[in-house]
Amino acid sequence: MFRVDHFPTHEYQGLKLRHGRPYPFGATVFGNAVNFSVYSRYATSCTLVLFRNREEKPFIEIPFFKEFRLGNVFSMMVFDLDYENIEYGFRMDGPFQPEEGHRFDKSKILLDPYAKLIVGRDVWGKQPNWDSLYQYRARVVFDDFDWENDLPMETPVNDLIVYEMHVRNFTCGAGSDVKHKGTFAGIVEKIPYLKELGVNCVELMPIHEFDEFENSRTSPVDGRQLYNLWGYSNVGFFAPKAAYASSGRFSMQVDELKNLIKCLHANGIEVILDVVFNHTAEGNEQGPYISYRGIDNKTYYMLTPEGDYFNFSGCGNTLNCNNPNVRDMIVESLRYWVTDYHVDGFRFDLAAILGRDQNGNPMSNPPLLESLAHDPVLGKTKLIAEAWDAGGLYQVGSFPSWGRWAEWNGKFRDSVRRFLKSDPEVLDDVKERILGSPDLYAAEKRGIKASVNFVTAHDGFTLMDLFSYNNKHNEANGEDNRDGDNHNNSWNCGCEGPTDDADINRLRHQQVKNAITLLMVSQGIPMILSGDEMGNSQQGNNNAYCQDNEIAWLDWNDLQKNADIFRYFKQMIQFRRQHKVLRYEEHLSHTDYLGLGYPDFSWHGVKAWQPWAGHNNLTLAFMLNGKYAPHDDFIYVAMNMHWEMHGFELPQLPEGMVWHVFANTGMEAPEDISEPGKEPRIEDQHEVLVGPRSIIVLVGRYFPKNFVST
Amino acid sequence: MNIGTYTLGARLDSLNYLEAQDALIDIIEKSSDVVLDMTDCHYVSSAGLRVLLLAKKTTAAQGIKLYLVGVNAEVKDVMDVTGFTSFFDIYETMEDCMKAIEATS
């Protein structure tokens, strides 16, 4: 079918052109033409700059003719381009008046803010030509991946077990035994491992294109190169990081990432992307021109009345998220990752910034957050906020949600850590956390599903380090140990760092197991930090954002070294997946509202039904009535963070049911945990002895009538 | 039994993909099974991979088979990591491929 409006109307230096379509922004293929469209409110003129692949000099620069501008959008179609072999950028002309917010400079070649394929940094850590006029280079993308019957999975949010991971850290380290280390393809090779562990969702730390050389320097400890490893610094919001693809050198990162997501889905594992819409890699006034600053500085950035950059992100600039046009870009970006990459959800870095107005003030009903909550395409997409920012806004429990937004529950992390180190002041708070934080989320009926629980995340100590260090040890980061959090609530169990003391090492393993137990038996969405399941250490570094080396990389040999920890994690995850009663969506009533003989949830102490009975505010027990799930077992958990052993009186089960022991962190492997469903019956049905700093998990189920004791 | 074969040159990319695509579709229409000989091919671009996939879809729609022969290690690796390999039957040599075709017929 030919269209009568699809013929060239203009010619420029041998290339045929016509005025383009303003929407969609970016570069889009229409038949034998590519439509280029870019928005700038304040630019006076714009030029399309075309390169042959990887060539330093452009082969043509085509000015957008006057008639190619509609409103504030420059758009044109260029015919008969060999579009697999061209790269494109823009030059923008306009005022350079920083005090007014304008920084146009037509000597710069700028990346399209909507670029879907960015080349130029194709191999990790390979120095680019810093003198090159155009470093991050946009290409036109093939968007016809063969997904077969794949779609976003829409796993119920309360059934998720999230595994937070980093593309390089996961497979770059010793013993990973994959062919494509540090890449999307490397993760595909490890899918059998993820399945064995039992997680059903991976949360990928930023995979949008960023600059690993941003702020690069060498380590004062050993002189090694330090990188921006984590990538919380976007170059482009629509393009995957080329150097995370083993096929990046052939510019096939789009297909490689899509294949990863397709393979994960085929194995029942969802994908959440950690997205960074709070700032860009352009830094402050001294930073480089990559895109936004030169395309339309005043649109894209939050500026002070003097035209300087606000720094609510702690990274030099702040994206102007509640400018209507930037808002649209963010929505477009998210829709694109869902429609074209089948992504299942997003975790928003420093999301409190997304609720600030253009002057930086927090809003009560931020339009961006409301748009995302009600977006038709994102209607079943998980939205998770890191509900604070570097400007001091802390919104855990109060992030505007419209019933759609979940939060990283930082209070879960803090309370549970304090409880685990036997802090007697925190018991009441821990009770809220175990229940899915009703104190934070019940009043607005946000439910348990609003709470993403975690003890560790990429920011801060790994789980093993949490029990191996009292203090952070970030000297290798080159900031005199000033960087990283000082409020770790950690405890080294008696020695700072590695030790040969068997008792200390045993206690550390026990504490790691205590932590994963609390995480898995609490209501809410549990999130595990990748590597914790094998006892990964970062040598006390609690901010390893720049350590692209064995400090941050997983050492897969730890799987053998800490085999008991891996086994414990695996069984504990399986246990959670088998028990619906641990995965409620809405908060519990603590009453027997269905008349089933027991309340849905009950607190206990060292005496059954007497939660106030305890020792030093460090003992606590609870019971879940499986009939409310429904059709599940009873579960009883006794926690003793006291340094003495205590007996816990057990609540009596309904007639015919008996207690079986699933886990006891006070025991050494293999007695520390059972295979779920094969738990041994306990001798004494009236009391359990819980060792110092230990947790016991019991399962109450009907005892087979034909059981013959051997 | 009418086995069509097509031999690729050193590269399959945006400079020659249309030519290869037309020739392949032509052969597919006239054949019962199709063998694509990639022994001399050492580079396949995104556009090239899509020609392979299009050929695969066309053969499947016609109820016939497409075999790839002599896929160079680097090309194979790119096909692996981008998920393309899973769509194809790949043989090292023409001889292996012919044997396999005989065995199924």
Tab-separated table of C-alpha atoms in Angstrom, chain A residues 82-85 142-146 148 179-180 185 246-247 249-252 255-257 259-260 262, chain B residues 13-15 17 43-50 53 57 73-74 77-78 80-84 86-87:
chain	number	residue	atom	x	y	z
A	82	ASP	CA	21.165	2.575	4.830
A	83	TYR	CA	19.960	2.912	8.376
A	84	GLU	CA	21.803	-0.017	9.844
A	85	ASN	CA	24.995	1.745	8.942
A	142	PHE	CA	15.399	-2.924	14.744
A	143	ASP	CA	12.371	-3.443	16.909
A	144	ASP	CA	11.097	-6.697	15.428
A	145	PHE	CA	12.342	-9.194	18.015
A	146	ASP	CA	10.591	-12.563	17.839
A	148	GLU	CA	6.907	-15.883	20.237
A	179	LYS	CA	31.291	-18.154	28.784
A	180	HIS	CA	29.981	-14.598	28.614
A	185	ALA	CA	24.151	-13.554	28.053
A	246	SER	CA	28.550	-9.680	24.825
A	247	SER	CA	27.247	-8.791	21.369
A	249	ARG	CA	30.602	-4.915	19.746
A	250	PHE	CA	28.164	-5.785	16.973
A	251	SER	CA	25.587	-3.345	18.383
A	252	MET	CA	23.160	-6.146	19.169
A	255	ASP	CA	18.375	-8.322	20.971
A	256	GLU	CA	20.636	-9.731	23.695
A	257	LEU	CA	18.708	-8.049	26.507
A	259	ASN	CA	16.630	-12.640	24.790
A	260	LEU	CA	17.614	-12.528	28.467
A	262	LYS	CA	12.473	-13.939	27.234
B	13	ASP	CA	24.568	-7.245	6.304
B	14	SER	CA	22.517	-4.276	5.248
B	15	LEU	CA	24.508	-3.935	2.004
B	17	TYR	CA	20.549	-8.513	2.802
B	43	TYR	CA	29.858	-11.725	9.669
B	44	VAL	CA	26.104	-11.438	10.055
B	45	SER	CA	24.623	-8.090	11.147
B	46	SER	CA	21.257	-7.384	12.782
B	47	ALA	CA	19.715	-7.005	9.345
B	48	GLY	CA	21.342	-10.269	8.283
B	49	LEU	CA	20.004	-12.170	11.289
B	50	ARG	CA	16.558	-10.963	10.399
B	53	LEU	CA	14.627	-15.504	10.732
B	57	LYS	CA	9.271	-18.181	9.250
B	73	ALA	CA	32.011	-19.805	15.620
B	74	GLU	CA	31.730	-16.048	16.040
B	77	ASP	CA	28.074	-16.966	19.320
B	78	VAL	CA	26.176	-13.831	18.315
B	80	ASP	CA	23.417	-17.741	20.703
B	81	VAL	CA	23.430	-14.643	22.881
B	82	THR	CA	20.661	-12.936	20.923
B	83	GLY	CA	18.493	-16.041	21.013
B	84	PHE	CA	18.473	-16.705	17.270
B	86	SER	CA	17.071	-21.679	19.089
B	87	PHE	CA	15.081	-21.216	15.890
